[in-house]
PDB file of C-alpha atoms in Angstrom:
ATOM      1  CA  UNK A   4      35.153 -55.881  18.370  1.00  0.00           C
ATOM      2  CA  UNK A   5      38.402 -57.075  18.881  1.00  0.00           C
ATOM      3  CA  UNK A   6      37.698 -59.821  20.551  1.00  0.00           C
ATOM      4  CA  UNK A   7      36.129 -61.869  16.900  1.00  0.00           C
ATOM      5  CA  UNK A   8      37.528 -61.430  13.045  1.00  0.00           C
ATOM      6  CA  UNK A   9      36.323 -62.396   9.980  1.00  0.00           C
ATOM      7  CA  UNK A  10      37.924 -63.491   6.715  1.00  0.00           C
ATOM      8  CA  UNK A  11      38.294 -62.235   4.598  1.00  0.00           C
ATOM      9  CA  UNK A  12      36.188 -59.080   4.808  1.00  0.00           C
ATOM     10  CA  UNK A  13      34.995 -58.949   0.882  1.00  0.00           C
ATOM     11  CA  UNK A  14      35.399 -61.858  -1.618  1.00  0.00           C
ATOM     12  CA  UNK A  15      34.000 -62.805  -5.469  1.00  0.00           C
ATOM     13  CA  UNK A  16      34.025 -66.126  -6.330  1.00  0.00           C
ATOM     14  CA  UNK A  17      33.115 -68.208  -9.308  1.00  0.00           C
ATOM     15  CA  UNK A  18      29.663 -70.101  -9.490  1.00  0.00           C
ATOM     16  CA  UNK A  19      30.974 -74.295  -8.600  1.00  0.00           C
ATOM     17  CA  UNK A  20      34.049 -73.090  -6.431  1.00  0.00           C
ATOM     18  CA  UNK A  21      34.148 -74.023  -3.042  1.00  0.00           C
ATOM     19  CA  UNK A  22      35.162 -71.324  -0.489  1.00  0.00           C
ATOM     20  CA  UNK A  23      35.560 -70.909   3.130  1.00  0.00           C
ATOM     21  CA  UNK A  24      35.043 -67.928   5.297  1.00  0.00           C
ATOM     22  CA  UNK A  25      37.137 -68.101   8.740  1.00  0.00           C
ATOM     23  CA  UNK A  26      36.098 -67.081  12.585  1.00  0.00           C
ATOM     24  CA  UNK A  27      38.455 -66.593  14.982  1.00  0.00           C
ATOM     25  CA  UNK A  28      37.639 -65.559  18.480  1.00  0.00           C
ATOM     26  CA  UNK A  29      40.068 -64.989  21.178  1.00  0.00           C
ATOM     27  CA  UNK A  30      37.685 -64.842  24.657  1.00  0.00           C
ATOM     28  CA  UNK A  31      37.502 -69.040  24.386  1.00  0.00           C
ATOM     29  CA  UNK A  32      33.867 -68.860  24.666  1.00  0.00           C
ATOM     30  CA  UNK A  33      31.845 -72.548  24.069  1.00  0.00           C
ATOM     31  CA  UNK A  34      29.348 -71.218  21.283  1.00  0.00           C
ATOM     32  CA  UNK A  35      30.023 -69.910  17.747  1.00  0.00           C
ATOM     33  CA  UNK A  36      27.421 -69.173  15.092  1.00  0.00           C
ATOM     34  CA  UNK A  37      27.465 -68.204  11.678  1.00  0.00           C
ATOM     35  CA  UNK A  38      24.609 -66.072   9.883  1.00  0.00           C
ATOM     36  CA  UNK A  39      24.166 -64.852   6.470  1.00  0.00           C
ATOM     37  CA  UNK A  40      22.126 -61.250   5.979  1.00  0.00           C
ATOM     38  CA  UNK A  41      19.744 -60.792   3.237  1.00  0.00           C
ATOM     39  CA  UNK A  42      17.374 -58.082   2.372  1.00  0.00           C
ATOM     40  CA  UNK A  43      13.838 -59.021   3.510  1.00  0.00           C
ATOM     41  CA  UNK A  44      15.320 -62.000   5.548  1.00  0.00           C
ATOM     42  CA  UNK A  45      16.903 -60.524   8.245  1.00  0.00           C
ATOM     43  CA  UNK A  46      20.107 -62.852   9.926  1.00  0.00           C
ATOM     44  CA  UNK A  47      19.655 -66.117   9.689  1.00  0.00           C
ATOM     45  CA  UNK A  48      21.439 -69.304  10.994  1.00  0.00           C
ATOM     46  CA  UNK A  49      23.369 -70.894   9.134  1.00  0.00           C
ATOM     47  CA  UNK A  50      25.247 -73.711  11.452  1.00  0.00           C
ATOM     48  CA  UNK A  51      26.317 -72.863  15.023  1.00  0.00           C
ATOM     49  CA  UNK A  52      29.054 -74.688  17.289  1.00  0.00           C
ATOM     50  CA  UNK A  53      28.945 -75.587  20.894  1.00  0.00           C
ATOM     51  CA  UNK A  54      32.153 -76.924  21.244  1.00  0.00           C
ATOM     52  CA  UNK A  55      35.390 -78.373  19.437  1.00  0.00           C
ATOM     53  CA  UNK A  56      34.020 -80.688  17.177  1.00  0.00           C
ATOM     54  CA  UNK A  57      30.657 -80.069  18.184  1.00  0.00           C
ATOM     55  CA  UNK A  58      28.529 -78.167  15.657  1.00  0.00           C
ATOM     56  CA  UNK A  59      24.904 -78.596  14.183  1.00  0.00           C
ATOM     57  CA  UNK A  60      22.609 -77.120  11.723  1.00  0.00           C
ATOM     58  CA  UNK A  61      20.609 -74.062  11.459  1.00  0.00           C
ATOM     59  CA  UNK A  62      17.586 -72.972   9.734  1.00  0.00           C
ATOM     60  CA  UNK A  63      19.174 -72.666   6.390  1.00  0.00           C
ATOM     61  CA  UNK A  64      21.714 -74.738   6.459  1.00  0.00           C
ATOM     62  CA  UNK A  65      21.805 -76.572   2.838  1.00  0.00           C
ATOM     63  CA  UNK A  66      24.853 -75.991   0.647  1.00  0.00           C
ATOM     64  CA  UNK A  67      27.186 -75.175   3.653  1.00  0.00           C
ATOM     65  CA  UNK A  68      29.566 -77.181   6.185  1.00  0.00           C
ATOM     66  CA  UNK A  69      31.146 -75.987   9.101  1.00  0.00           C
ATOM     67  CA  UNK A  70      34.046 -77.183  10.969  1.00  0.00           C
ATOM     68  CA  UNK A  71      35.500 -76.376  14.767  1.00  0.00           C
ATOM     69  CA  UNK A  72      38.720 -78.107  15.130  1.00  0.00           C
ATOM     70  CA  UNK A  73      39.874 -75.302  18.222  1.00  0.00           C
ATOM     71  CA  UNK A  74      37.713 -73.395  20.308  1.00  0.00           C
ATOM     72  CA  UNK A  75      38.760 -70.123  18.717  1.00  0.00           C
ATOM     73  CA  UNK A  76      38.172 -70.755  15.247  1.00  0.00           C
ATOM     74  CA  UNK A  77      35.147 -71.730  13.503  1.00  0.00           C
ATOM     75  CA  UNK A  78      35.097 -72.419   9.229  1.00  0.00           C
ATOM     76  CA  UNK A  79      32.542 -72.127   6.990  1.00  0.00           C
ATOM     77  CA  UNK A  80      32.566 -73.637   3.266  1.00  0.00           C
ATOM     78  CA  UNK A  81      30.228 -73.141   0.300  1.00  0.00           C
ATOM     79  CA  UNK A  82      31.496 -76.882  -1.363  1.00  0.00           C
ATOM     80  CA  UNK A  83      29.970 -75.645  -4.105  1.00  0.00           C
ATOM     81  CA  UNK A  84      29.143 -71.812  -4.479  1.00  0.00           C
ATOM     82  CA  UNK A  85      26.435 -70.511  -6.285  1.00  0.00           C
ATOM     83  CA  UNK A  86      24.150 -67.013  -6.947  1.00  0.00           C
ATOM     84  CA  UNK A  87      21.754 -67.698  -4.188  1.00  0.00           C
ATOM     85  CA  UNK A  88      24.498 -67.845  -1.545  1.00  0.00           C
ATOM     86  CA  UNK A  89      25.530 -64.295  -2.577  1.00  0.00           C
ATOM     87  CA  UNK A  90      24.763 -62.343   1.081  1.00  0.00           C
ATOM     88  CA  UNK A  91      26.624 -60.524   3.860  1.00  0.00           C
ATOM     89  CA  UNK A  92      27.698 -63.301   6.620  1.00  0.00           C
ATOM     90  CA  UNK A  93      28.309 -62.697   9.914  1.00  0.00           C
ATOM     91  CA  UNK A  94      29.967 -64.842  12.694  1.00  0.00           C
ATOM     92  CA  UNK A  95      29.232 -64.254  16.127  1.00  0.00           C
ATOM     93  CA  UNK A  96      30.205 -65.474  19.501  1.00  0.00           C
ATOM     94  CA  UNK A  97      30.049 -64.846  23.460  1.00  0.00           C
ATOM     95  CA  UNK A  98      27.497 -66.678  25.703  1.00  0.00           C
ATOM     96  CA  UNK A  99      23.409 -65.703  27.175  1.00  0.00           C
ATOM     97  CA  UNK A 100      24.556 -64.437  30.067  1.00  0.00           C
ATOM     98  CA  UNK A 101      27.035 -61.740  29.488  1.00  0.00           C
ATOM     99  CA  UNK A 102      25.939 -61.119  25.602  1.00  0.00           C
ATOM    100  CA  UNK A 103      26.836 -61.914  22.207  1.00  0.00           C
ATOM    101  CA  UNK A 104      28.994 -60.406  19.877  1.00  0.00           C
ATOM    102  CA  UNK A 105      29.277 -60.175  16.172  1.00  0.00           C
ATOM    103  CA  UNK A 106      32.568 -60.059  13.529  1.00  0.00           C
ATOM    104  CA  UNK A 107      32.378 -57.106  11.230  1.00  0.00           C
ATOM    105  CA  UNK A 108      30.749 -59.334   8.293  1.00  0.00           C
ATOM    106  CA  UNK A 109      32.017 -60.980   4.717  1.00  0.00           C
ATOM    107  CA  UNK A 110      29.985 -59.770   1.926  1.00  0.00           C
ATOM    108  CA  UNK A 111      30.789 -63.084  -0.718  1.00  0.00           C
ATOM    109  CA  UNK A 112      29.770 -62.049  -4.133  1.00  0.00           C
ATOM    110  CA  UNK A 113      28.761 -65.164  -6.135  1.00  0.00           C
ATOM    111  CA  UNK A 114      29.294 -64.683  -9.863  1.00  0.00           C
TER     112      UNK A 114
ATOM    113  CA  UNK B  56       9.741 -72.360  16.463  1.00  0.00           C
ATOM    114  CA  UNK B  57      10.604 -69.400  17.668  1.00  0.00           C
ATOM    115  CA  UNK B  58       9.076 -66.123  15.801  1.00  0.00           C
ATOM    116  CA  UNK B  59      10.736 -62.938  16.413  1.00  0.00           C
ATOM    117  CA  UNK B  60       8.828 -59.706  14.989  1.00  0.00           C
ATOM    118  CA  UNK B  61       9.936 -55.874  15.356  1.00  0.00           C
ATOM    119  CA  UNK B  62       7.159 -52.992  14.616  1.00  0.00           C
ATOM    120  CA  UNK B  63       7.528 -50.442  12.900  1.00  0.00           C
ATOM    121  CA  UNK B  64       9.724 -51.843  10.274  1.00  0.00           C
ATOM    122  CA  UNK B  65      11.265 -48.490   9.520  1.00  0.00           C
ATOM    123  CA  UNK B  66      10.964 -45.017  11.878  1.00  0.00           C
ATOM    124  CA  UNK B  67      11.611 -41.363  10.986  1.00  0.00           C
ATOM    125  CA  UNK B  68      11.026 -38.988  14.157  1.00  0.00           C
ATOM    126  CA  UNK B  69      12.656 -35.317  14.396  1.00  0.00           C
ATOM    127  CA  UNK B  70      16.156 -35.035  16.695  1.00  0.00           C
ATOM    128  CA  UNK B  71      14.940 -34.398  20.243  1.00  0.00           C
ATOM    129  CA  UNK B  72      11.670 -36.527  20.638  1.00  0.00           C
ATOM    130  CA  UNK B  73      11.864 -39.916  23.252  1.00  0.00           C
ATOM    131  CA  UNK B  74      10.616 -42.962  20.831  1.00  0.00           C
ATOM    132  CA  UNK B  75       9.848 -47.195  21.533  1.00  0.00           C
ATOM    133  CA  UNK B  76      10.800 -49.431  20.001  1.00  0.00           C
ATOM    134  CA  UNK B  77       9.016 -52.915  19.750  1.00  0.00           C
ATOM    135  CA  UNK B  78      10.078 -56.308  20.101  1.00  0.00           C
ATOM    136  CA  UNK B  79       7.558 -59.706  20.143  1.00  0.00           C
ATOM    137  CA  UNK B  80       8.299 -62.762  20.329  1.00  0.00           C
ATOM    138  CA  UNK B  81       6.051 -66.090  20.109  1.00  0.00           C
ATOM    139  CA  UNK B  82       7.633 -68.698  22.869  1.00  0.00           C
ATOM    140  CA  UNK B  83       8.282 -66.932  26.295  1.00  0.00           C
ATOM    141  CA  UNK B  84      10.449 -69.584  27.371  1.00  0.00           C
ATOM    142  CA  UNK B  85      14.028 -67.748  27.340  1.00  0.00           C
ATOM    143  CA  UNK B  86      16.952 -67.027  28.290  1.00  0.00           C
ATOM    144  CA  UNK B  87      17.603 -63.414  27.687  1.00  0.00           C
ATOM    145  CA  UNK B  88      17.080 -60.835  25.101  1.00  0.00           C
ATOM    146  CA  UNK B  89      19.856 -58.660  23.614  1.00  0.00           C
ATOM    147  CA  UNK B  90      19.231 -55.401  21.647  1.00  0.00           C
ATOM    148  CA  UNK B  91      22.168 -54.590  18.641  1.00  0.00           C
ATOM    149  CA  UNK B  92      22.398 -51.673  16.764  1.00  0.00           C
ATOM    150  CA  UNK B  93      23.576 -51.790  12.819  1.00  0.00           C
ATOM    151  CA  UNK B  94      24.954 -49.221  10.765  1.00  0.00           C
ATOM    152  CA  UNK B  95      24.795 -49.607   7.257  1.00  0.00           C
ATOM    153  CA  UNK B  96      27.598 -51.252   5.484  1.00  0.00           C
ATOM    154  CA  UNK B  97      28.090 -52.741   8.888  1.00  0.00           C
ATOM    155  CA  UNK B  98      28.612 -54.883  11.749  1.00  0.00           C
ATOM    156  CA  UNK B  99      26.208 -55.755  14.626  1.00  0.00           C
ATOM    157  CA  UNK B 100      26.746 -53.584  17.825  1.00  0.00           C
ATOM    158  CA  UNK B 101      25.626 -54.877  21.186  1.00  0.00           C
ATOM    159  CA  UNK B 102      23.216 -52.442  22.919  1.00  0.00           C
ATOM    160  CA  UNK B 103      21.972 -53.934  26.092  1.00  0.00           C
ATOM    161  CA  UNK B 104      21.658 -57.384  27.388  1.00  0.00           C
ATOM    162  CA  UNK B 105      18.645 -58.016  29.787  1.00  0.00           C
ATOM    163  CA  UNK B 106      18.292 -61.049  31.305  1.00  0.00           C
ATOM    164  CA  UNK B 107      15.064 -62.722  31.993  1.00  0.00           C
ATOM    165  CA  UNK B 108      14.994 -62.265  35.374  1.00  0.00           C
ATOM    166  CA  UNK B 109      15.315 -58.674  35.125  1.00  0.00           C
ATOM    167  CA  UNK B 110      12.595 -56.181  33.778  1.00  0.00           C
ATOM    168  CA  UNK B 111      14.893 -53.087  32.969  1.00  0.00           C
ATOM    169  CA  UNK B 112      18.121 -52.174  31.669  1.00  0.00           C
ATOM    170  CA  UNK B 113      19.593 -49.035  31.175  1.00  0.00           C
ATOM    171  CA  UNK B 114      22.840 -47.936  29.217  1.00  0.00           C
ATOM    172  CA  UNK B 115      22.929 -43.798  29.001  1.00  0.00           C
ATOM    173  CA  UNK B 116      19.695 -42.576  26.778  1.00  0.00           C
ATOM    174  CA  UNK B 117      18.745 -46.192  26.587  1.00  0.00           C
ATOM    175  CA  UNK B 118      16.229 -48.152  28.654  1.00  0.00           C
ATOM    176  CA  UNK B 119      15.077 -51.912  27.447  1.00  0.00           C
ATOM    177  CA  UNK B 120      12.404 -53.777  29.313  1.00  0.00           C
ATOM    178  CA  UNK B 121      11.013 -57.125  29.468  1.00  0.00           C
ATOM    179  CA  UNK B 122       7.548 -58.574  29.934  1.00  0.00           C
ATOM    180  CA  UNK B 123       8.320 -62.457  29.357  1.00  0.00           C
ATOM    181  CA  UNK B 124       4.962 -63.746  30.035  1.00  0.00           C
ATOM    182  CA  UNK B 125       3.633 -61.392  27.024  1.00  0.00           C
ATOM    183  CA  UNK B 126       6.776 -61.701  24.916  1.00  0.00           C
ATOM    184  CA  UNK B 127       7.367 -58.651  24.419  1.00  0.00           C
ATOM    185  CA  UNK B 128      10.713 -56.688  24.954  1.00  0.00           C
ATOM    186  CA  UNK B 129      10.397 -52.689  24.378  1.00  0.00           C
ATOM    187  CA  UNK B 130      13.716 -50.322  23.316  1.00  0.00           C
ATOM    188  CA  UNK B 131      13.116 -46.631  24.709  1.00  0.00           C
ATOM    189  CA  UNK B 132      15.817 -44.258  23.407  1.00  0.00           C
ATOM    190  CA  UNK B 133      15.900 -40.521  24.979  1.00  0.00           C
ATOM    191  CA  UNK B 134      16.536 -37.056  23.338  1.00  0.00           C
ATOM    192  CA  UNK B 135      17.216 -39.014  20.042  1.00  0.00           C
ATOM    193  CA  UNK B 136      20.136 -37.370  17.845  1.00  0.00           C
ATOM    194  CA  UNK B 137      20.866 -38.059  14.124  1.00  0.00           C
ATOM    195  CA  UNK B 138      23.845 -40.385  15.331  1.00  0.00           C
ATOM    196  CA  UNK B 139      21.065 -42.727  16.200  1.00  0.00           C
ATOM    197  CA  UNK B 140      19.930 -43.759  13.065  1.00  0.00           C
ATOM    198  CA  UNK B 141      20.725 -47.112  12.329  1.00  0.00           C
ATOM    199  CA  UNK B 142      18.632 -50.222  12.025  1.00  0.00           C
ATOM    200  CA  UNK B 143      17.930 -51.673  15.673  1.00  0.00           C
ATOM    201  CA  UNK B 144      17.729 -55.745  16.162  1.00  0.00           C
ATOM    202  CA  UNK B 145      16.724 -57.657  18.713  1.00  0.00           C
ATOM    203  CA  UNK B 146      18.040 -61.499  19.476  1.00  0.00           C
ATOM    204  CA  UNK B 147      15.875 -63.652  21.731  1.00  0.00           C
ATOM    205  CA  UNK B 148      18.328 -65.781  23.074  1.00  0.00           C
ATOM    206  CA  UNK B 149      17.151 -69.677  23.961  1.00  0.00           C
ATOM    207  CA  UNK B 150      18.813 -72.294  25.989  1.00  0.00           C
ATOM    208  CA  UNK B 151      17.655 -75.863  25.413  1.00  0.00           C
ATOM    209  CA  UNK B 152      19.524 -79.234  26.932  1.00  0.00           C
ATOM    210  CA  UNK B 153      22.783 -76.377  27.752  1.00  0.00           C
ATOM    211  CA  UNK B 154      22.611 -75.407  24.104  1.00  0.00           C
ATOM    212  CA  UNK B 155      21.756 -71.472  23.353  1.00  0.00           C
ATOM    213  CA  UNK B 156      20.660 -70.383  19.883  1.00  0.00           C
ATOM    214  CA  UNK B 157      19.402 -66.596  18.748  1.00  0.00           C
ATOM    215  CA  UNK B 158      16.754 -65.883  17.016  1.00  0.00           C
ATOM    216  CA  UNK B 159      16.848 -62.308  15.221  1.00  0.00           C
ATOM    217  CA  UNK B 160      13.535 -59.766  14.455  1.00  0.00           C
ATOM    218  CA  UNK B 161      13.838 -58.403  11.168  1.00  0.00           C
ATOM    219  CA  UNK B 162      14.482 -54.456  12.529  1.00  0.00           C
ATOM    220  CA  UNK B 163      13.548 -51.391  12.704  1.00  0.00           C
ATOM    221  CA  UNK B 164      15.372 -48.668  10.533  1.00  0.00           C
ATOM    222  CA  UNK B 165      15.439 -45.529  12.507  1.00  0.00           C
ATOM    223  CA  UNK B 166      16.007 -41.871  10.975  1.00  0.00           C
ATOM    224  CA  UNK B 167      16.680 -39.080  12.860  1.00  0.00           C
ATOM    225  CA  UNK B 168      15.713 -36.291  11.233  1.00  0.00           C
ATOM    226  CA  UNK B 169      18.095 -33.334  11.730  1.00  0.00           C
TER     227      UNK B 169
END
């Protein structure tokens, strides 16, 4: 959709280096999430945003930090990457009553 | 917490034939319910948004329904062709103190058999 982009699309990092993924959306919407994709897991959430500085965990939130510094972009960092975060992450945005919509994914390759 | 659970997990069913698809969830208490599509290798594609006040929504061969007070949410895709296979999500969507959140089912992988 072109409305949300991800990046970068693909990335292999070192086990101990941080890295950060990037959202941008371009529809202003309020909320921004960010879910990683596992097989057997399903999507699960990460951190989400509900405003510029406003942010909070989700469900599997340990090892990762998010910032919102503008509505249209939304950052997530590994401070520390390692194997386990290896996964597919998505970002998504929009609002409940006219729908969400999801970035094309980053598949981060933890070495 | 919210518990979101899709049945089957995985769907084969020859081109031509209607199917369901099933969504439950554990607290009624929502917002609204959105169905995605994802092919592999891919991102999520919205499908239909219904919104709790409303039972049905239809997009082309696709009808979604929702029975809050059971939690249950149902996909129903007509004359299914092979470009339908794809793994099918659905997101309850919450809103709590002006704060929404989604929680995902695991799926259903659907195969249209040619």
């Amino acid at each position: 959709d072109a409305g949300i982009t991800q990046s970068p699309r693909h990335k292999v990092t070192e086990t101990g280096t941080p890295v950060t993924l990037r959202c941008h959306q371009t529809e202003n919407h309020r909320y921004m999430y960010w879910y990683r994709q596992d097989p057997g897991h399903g999507l699960r959430l990460i951190h989400y945003s509900y405003g510029v500085k406003d942010t909070d965990k989700g469900e599997v939130s340990d090892g990762y930090s998010v910032s919102r510094s503008k509505t249209e972009d939304f950052l997530l960092t590994l401070e520390s990457a390692t194997s386990s975060q290896t996964s597919v992450y998505f970002c998504a945005t929009g609002s409940g009553t006219y729908g969400y919509t999801f970035g094309s994914g980053t598949r981060l390759t933890v070495v | 917490k919210q518990e979101v659970t899709q049945i089957p997990a995985a769907l084969s069913v020859p081109e031509g034939e209607n199917l369901v698809l099933n969504c439950s969830f554990t607290d009624s208490a929502i917002y609204n319910l959105q169905w995605f599509r994802q092919d592999p290798g891919k991102g999520l594609t919205s499908l239909l948004l219904i919104q709790s006040s409303q039972r049905e929504q239809t997009s082309g061969r696709l009808n979604a329904s929702l029975d809050k007070s059971s939690g249950r949410s149902t996909l129903y895709i007509a004359a299914s062709q092979p470009g339908d296979s794809a793994t099918y999500l659905c997101a309850v969507i919450k809103n709590t103190l002006g704060n929404e959140k989604l929680t995902f089912g695991t799926g259903t992988r659907l195969t249209i058999i040619p």
